[in-house]
Coordinates of C-alpha atoms in Angstrom, one line a residue:
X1 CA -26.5 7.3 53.2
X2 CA -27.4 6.7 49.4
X3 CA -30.3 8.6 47.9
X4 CA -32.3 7.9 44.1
X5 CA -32.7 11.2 42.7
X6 CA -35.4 11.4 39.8
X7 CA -35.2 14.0 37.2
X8 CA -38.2 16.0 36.3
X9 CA -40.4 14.0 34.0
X10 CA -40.1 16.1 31.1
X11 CA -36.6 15.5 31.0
X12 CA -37.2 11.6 30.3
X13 CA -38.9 12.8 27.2
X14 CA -36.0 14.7 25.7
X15 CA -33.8 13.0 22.6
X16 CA -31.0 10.9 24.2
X17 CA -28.5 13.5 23.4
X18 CA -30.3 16.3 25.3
X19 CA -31.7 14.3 27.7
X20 CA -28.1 12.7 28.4
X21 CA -26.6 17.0 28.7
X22 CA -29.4 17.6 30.8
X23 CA -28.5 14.7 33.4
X24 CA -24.9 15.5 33.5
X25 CA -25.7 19.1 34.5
X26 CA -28.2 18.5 37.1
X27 CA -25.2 15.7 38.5
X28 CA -22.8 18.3 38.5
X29 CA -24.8 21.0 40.1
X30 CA -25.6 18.4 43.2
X31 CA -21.9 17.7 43.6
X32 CA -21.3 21.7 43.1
X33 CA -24.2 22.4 46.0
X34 CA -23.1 19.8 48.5
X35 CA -19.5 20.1 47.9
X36 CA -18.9 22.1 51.4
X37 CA -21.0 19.6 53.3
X38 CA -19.3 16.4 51.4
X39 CA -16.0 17.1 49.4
X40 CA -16.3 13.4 48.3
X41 CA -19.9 12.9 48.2
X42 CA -20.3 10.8 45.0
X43 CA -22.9 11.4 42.2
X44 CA -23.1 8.8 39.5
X45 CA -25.7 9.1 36.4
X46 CA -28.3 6.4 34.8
X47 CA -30.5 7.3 32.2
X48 CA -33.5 7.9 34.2
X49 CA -32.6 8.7 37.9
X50 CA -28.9 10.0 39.7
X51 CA -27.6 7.8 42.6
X52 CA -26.1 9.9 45.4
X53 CA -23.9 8.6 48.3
X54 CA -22.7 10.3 51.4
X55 CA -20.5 9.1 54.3
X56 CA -22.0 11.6 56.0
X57 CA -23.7 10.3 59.1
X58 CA -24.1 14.4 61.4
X59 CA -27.9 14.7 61.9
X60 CA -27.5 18.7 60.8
X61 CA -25.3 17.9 57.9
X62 CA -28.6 15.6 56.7
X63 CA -31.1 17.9 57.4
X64 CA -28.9 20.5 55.4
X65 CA -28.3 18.4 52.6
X66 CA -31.8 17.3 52.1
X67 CA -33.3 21.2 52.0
X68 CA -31.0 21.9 49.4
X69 CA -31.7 19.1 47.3
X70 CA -35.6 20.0 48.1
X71 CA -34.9 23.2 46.3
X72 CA -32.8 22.5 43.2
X73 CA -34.2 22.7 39.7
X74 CA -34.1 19.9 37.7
X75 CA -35.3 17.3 40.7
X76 CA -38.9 15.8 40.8
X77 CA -38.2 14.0 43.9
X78 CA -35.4 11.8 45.7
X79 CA -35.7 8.6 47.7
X80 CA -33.6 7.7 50.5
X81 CA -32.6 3.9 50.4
X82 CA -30.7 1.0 51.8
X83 CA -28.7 -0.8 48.9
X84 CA -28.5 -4.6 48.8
X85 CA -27.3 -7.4 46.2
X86 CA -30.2 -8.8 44.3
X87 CA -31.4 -12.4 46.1
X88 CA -34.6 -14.8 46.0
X89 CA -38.0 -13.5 46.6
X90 CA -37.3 -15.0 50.3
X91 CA -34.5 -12.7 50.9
X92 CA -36.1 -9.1 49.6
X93 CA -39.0 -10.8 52.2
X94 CA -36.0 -10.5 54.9
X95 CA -34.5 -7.2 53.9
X96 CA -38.1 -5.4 53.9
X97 CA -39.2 -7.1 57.3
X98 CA -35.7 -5.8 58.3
X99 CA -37.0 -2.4 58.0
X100 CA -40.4 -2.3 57.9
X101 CA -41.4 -5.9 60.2
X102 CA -41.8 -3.6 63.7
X103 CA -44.1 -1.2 62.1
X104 CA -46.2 -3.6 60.5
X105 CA -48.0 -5.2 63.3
X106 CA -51.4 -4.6 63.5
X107 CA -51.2 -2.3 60.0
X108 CA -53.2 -2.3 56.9
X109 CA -50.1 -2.5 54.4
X110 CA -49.1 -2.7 50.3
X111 CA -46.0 -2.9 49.0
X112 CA -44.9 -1.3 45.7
X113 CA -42.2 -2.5 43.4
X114 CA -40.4 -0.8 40.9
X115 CA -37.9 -2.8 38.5
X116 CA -35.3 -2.2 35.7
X117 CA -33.8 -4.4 34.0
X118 CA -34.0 -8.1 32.5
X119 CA -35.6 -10.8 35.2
X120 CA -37.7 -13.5 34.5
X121 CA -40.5 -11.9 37.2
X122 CA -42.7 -9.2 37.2
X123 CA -43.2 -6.2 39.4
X124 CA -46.4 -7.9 40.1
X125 CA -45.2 -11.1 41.5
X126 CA -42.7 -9.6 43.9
X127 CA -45.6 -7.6 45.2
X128 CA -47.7 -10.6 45.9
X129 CA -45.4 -12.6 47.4
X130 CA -43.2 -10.0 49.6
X131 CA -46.7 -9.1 50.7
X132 CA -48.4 -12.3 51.7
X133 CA -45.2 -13.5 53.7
X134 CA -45.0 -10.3 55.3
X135 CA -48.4 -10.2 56.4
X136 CA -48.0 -13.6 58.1
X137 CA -44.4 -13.2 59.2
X138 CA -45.5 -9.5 60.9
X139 CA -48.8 -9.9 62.2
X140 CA -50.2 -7.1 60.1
X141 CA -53.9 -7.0 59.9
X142 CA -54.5 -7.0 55.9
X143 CA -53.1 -5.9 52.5
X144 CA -55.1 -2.8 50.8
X145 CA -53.9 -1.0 47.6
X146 CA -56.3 1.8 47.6
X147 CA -56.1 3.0 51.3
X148 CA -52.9 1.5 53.0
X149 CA -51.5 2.8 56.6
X150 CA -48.0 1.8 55.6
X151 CA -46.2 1.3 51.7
X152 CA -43.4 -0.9 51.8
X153 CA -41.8 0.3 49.1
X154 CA -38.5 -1.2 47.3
X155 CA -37.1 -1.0 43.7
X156 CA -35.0 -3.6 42.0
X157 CA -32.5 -2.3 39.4
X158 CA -30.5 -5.1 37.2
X159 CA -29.4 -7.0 40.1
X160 CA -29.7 -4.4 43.1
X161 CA -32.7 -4.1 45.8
X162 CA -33.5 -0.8 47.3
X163 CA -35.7 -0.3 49.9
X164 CA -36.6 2.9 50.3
X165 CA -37.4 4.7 53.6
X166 CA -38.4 8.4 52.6
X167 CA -39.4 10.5 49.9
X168 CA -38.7 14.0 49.3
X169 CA -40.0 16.2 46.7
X170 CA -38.3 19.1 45.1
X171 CA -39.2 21.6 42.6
X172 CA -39.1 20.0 39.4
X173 CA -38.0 22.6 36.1
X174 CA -34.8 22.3 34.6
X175 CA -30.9 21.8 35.4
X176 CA -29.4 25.4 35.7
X177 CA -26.9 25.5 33.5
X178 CA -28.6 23.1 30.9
X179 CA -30.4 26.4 29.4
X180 CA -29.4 30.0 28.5
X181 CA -28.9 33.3 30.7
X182 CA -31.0 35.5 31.4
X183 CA -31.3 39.1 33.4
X184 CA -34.2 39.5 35.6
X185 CA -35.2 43.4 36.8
X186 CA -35.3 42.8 40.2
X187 CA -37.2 45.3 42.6
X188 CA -37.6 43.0 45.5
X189 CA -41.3 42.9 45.6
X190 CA -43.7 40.1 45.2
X191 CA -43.9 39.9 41.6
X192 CA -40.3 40.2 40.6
X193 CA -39.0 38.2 43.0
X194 CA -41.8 34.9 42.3
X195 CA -40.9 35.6 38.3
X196 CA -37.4 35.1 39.3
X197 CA -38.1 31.8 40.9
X198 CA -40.1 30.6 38.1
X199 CA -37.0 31.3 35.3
X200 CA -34.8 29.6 37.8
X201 CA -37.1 26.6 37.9
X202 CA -37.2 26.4 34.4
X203 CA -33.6 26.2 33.9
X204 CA -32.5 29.3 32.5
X205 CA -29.5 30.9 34.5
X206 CA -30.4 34.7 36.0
X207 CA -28.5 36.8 37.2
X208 CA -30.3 40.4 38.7
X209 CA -30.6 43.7 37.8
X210 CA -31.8 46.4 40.1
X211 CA -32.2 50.4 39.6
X212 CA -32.3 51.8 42.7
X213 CA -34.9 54.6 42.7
X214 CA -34.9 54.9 46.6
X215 CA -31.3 54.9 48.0
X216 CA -29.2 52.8 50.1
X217 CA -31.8 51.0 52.5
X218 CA -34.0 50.0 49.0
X219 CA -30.2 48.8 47.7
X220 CA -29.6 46.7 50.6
X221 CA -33.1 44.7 51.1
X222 CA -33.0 44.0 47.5
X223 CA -29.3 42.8 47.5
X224 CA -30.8 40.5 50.2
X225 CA -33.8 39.0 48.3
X226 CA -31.9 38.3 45.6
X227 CA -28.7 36.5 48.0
X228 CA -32.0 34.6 49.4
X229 CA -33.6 33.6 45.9
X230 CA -30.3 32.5 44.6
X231 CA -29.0 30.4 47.9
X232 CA -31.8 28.9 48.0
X233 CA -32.5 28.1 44.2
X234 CA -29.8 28.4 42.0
X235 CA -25.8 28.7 44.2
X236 CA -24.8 25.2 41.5
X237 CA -24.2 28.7 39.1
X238 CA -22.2 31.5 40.2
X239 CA -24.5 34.7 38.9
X240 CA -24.2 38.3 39.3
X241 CA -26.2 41.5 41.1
X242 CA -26.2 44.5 38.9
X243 CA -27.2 47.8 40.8
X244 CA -27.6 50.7 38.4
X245 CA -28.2 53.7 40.4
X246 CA -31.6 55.7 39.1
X247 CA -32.3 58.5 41.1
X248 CA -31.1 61.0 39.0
X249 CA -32.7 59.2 35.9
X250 CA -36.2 59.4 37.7
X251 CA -35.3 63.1 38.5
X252 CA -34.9 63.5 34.5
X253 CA -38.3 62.3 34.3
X254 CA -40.0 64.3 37.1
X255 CA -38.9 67.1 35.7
X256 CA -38.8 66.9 32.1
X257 CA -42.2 64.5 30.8
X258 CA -45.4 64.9 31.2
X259 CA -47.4 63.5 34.4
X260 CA -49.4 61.1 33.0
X261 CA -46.8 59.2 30.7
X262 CA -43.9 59.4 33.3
X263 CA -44.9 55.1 34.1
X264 CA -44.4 53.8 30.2
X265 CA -41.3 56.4 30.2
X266 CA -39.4 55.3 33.6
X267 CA -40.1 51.3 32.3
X268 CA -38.6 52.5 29.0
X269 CA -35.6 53.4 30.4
X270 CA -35.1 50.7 32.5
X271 CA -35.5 48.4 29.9
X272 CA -33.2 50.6 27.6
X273 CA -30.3 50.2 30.3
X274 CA -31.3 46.4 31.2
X275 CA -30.3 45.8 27.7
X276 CA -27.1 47.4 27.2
X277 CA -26.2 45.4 30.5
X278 CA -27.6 42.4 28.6
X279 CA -25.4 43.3 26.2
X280 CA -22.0 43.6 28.4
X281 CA -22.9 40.5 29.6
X282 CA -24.2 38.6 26.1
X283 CA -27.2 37.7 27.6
X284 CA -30.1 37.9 24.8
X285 CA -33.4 37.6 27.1
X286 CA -34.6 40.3 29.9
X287 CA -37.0 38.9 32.2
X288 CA -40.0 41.2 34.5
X289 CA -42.4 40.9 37.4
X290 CA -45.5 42.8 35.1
X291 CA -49.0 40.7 34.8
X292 CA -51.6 42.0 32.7
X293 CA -53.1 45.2 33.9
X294 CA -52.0 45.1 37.3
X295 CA -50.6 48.6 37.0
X296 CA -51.6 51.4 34.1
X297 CA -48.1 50.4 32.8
X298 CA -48.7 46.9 32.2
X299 CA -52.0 47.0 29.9
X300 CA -51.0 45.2 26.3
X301 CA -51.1 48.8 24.7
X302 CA -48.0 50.1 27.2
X303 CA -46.4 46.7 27.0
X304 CA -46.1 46.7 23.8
X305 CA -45.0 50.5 23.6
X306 CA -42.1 49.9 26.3
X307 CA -41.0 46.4 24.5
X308 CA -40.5 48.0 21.1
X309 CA -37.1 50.4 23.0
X310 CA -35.1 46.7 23.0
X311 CA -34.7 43.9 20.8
X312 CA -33.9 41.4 23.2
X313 CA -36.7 38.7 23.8
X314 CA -39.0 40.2 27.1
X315 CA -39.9 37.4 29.1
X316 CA -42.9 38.1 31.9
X317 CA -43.6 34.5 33.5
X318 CA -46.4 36.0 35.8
X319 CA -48.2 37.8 32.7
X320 CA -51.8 35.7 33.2
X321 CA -51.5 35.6 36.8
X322 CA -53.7 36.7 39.8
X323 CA -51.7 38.7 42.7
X324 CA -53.2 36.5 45.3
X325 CA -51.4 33.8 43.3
X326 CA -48.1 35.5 43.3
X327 CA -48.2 36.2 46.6
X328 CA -49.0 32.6 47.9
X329 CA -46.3 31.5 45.6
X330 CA -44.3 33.9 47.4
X331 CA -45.2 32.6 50.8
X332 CA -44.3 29.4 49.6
X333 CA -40.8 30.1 48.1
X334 CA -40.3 32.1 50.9
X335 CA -39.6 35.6 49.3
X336 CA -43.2 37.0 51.0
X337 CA -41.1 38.2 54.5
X338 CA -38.8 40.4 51.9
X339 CA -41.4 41.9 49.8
X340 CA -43.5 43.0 52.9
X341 CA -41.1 44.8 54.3
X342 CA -39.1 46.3 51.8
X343 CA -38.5 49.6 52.2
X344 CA -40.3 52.1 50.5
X345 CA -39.1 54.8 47.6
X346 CA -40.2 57.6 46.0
X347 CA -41.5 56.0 42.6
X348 CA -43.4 57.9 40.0
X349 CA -46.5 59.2 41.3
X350 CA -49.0 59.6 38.3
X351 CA -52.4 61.8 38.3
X352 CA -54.5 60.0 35.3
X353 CA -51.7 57.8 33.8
X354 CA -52.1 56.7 30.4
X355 CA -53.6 53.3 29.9
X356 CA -53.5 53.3 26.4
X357 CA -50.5 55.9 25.9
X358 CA -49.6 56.5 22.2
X359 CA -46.1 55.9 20.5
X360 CA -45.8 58.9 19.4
X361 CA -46.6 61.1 22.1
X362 CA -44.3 59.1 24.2
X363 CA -41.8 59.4 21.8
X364 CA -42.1 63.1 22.1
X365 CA -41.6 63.4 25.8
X366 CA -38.4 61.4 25.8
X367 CA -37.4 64.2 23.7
X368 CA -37.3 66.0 26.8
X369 CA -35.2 63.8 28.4
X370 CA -31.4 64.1 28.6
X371 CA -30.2 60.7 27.7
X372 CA -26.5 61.6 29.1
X373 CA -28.3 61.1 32.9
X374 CA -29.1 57.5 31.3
X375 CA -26.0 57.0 30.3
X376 CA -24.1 58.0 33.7
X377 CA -26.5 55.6 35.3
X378 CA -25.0 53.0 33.2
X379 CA -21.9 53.9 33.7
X380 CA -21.7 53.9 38.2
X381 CA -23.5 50.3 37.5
X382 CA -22.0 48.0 40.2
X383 CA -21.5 44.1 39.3
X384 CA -21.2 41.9 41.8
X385 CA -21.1 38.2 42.1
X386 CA -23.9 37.4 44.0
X387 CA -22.2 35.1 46.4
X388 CA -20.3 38.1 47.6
X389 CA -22.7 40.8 47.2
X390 CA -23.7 40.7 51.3
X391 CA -19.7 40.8 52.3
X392 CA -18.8 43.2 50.1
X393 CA -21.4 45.6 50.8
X394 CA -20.3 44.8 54.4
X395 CA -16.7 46.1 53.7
X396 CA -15.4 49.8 55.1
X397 CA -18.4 50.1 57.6
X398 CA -16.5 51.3 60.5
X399 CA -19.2 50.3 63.2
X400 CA -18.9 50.0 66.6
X401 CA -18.3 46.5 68.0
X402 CA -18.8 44.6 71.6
X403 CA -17.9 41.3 72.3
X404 CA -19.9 41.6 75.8
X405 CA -23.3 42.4 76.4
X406 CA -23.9 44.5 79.3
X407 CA -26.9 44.5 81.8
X408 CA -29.7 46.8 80.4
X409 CA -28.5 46.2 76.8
X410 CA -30.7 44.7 74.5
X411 CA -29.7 41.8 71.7
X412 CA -31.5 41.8 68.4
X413 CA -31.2 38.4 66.7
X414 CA -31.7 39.3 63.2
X415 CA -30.8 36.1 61.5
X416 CA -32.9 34.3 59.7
X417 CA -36.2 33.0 61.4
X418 CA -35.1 29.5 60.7
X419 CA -32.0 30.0 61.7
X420 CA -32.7 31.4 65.4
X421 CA -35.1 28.7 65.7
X422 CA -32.6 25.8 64.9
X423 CA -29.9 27.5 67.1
X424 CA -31.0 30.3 69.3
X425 CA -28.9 33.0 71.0
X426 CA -29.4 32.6 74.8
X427 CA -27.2 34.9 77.3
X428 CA -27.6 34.4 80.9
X429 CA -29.0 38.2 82.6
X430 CA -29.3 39.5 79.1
X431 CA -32.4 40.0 77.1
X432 CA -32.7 38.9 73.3
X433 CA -35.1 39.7 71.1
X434 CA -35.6 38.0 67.4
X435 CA -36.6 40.4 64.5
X436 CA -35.2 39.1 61.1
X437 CA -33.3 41.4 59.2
X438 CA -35.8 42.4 56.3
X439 CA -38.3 43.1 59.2
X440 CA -35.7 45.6 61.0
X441 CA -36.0 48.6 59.1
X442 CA -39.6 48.9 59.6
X443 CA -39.7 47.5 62.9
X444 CA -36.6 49.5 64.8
X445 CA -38.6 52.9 65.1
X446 CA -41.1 51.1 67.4
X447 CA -38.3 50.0 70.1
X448 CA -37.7 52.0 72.9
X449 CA -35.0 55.1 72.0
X450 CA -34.2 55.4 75.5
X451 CA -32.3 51.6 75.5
X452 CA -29.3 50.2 73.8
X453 CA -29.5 47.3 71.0
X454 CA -27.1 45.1 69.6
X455 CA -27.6 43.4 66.2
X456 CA -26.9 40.1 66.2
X457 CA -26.0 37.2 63.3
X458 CA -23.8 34.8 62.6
X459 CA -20.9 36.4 60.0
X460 CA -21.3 40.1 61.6
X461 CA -21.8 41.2 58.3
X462 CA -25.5 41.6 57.9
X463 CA -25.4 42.9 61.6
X464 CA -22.9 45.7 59.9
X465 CA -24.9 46.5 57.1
X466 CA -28.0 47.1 59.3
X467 CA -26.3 49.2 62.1
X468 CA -24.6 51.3 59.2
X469 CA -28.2 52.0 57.6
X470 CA -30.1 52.6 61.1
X471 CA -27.1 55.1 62.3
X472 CA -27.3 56.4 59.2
X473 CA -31.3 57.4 59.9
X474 CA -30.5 59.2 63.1
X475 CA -30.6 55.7 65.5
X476 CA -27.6 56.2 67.6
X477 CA -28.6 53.3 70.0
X478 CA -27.1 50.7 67.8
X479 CA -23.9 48.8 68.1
X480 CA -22.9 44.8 66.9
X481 CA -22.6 42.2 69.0
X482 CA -19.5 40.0 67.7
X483 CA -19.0 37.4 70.6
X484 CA -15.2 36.4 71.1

């Protein structure tokens, strides 16, 4: 299979020298994304588009190579083509009626053309006349420009024809990699996790930061957004998952500053310890979920008063945006799941918070605060590359595992929706339910106590994690089912 690849447009208007870096890094990302489904799948450069081939011919390897390529940053769309050597007009008339001649019976048609390169024809003309032989070779009942049933659509590069079957559209932005790092305060909801999806697609290279305020099953579903965001977005970088725990930090604040600033203090010291992580990591830009007046804590006044405790450039990609808007762009990316179900903490719970809170008032009630708990939150900081955040938090759960499900025993497929739909788990006599694994949490307590579940999925790890958290909440009906 060969595919056209075409680079976002704003690429093309780059200087040749960036525009050139920019190409070479989105070429190596595709070969660094598709290397386990094609060790030798070959990616070669031109200055406007990247030509793919694959010897890859498995249905599911397609299909898989296609989604990723739909979801890679630096791609406006790619075309799927058959390649041939450049002939007469008569000949790209027999290659196009080789694909297209069935389908045209009957069919208003047009056909585009696309050309590069130094011939003495137009575009035009090889419109006009693949189009009139085709209509009378194929039977087809007419040409139309404007409203067409079918486009027969080929390009013609030097001395190559395309035709082109397909198109696919992707997300557009920048190459990772082309740009700088950044580290995006991750807290798994809607708005952090569409901002982090809109610094990906711009290029810049983020890796996450998380203070857990709400213990280990807040920890786990936003390790698993974040695995999502970057699969899904940006695995051509390898990036890492910072969990800084904050509970004691937020104690600190409960008990030491005043109810009503406690919001512009707790963001103040998150973005005091983002930074000094920034810093480890020499990473000069933050990046947050906040939009203008969303919360008390995010009118210009208290956005102003929490950016002046870092120097480091605060970007907020969602600042002028609606939450209806973030949270279709959330359906769409496919973070919404995640966010409605993530499990709930104890966050700071205001009476009349400050909307307008002054600098030096706040000043004076992080006086109060001990800023040795900050610093032992910084200091048990985990970092963990995120390609091995899931199995490592799946390591030294000693959880009970059957390779059998008995009769009466219940299998929770929590994989994935897409995943249990393209290959479900069926057992003959045994019953199994699908509930996706950042819906179980929330979902478990409504099950029957009186039966006996096993979690399902395809490593065993996530199935781990989850039986660990629900045993840990007092559910002792849980096992793992690990097939032999």
């Amino acid at each position: 299979m060969k595919l056209i690849v075409k680079v976002f447009p704003e690429i093309t208007i780059k200087s040749r020298p960036v525009r050139m870096r920019f190409i070479r890094q989105l070429a190596k990302n595709i070969r660094a994304v598709l290397r386990d489904l094609d060790p030798a799948v070959v990616v070669n450069g031109v200055w406007d588009n990247l030509e793919l081939e694959t010897r890859v011919t498995e249905p599911r390897a397609l299909k898989e190579m296609t989604e990723r390529l739909s979801c890679m940053p630096g791609i406006a769309h790619f075309l799927q083509v058959d390649e041939y050597p450049l002939g007469d007009f008569d000949d790209i008339v027999a290659k196009c009626k080789q694909h297209y001649g069935d389908a045209l019976a009957g069919k208003i048609f047009s056909v585009r053309c696309k050309r590069g390169g130094h011939h003495t024809f137009s575009s035009m003309d090889v419109e006009k006349y693949v189009g009139s032989q085709l209509r009378r070779q194929c039977g087809a009942a007419g040409i139309s420009l404007k409203e067409p049933e079918i486009e027969v659509r080929i390009e013609i590069r030097d001395q190559r024809l395309y035709v082109i079957h397909s198109q696919h559209n992707s997300i557009g932005g920048y190459p990772l990699g082309a740009l700088e790092q950044t580290l995006v305060l991750m807290s798994g909801g809607f708005d952090s996790t569409v901002a982090a999806y809109q610094i990906m697609r711009r290029g810049l290279m983020s890796h996450f930061c998380f203070f857990n305020l709400g213990g280990r099953a807040h920890e786990l579903g936003v390790m698993e957004v974040a695995h999502f965001i970057w699969k899904k977005y940006g695995s051509s970088q390898r990036v890492l998952f910072v969990s800084v725990p904050f509970e004691e930090v937020l104690g600190e604040i409960l008990g030491k500053v005043d109810n009503s600033h406690m919001g512009v203090v707790l963001k103040r010291m998150m973005l005091r310890a983002a930074s000094k992580i920034a810093d480890r990591l020499d990473i000069d830009a933050l990046v947050t979920g906040e939009a203008i007046s969303q919360v008390s804590s995010q009118t210009l006044p208290n956005l102003s008063l929490i950016d002046c405790v870092t120097e480091k450039l605060v970007l907020r990609p969602l600042i002028a945006s609606h939450k209806q808007d973030i949270i279709d762009l959330a359906n769409e990316i496919g973070t919404a799941d995640f966010a409605k179900h993530m499990p709930e903490y104890c966050g700071v719970i205001s009476v009349n918070p400050k909307t307008h809170a002054k600098r030096n008032r706040v000043e004076y009630e992080e006086q109060q605060f001990d800023m040795a708990v900050l610093e032992r939150a910084l200091e048990n900081a985990k970092l963990v590359p995120i390609d091995r955040v899931i199995d490592e938090l799946g390591q030294d759960l000693q959880i009970e595992e059957v390779s059998e499900a008995l009769a009466g025993q219940i299998i929770i497929d929590i994989r994935h929706p897409d995943a249990a739909e393209d290959e479900p788990l069926e057992l003959a006599g045994i019953e199994v339910q699908t509930m996706p694994f950042y819906a179980l949490n929330a979902r478990f307590k409504e099950l029957d106590p009186t039966r006996q579940y096993l979690l399902y999925c395809d490593k065993g790890v996530m199935s781990r994690l989850h039986a660990h958290h629900l045993l840990s909440e007092g559910h002792a009906n849980v096992r793992v089912y690990r097939p032999s």
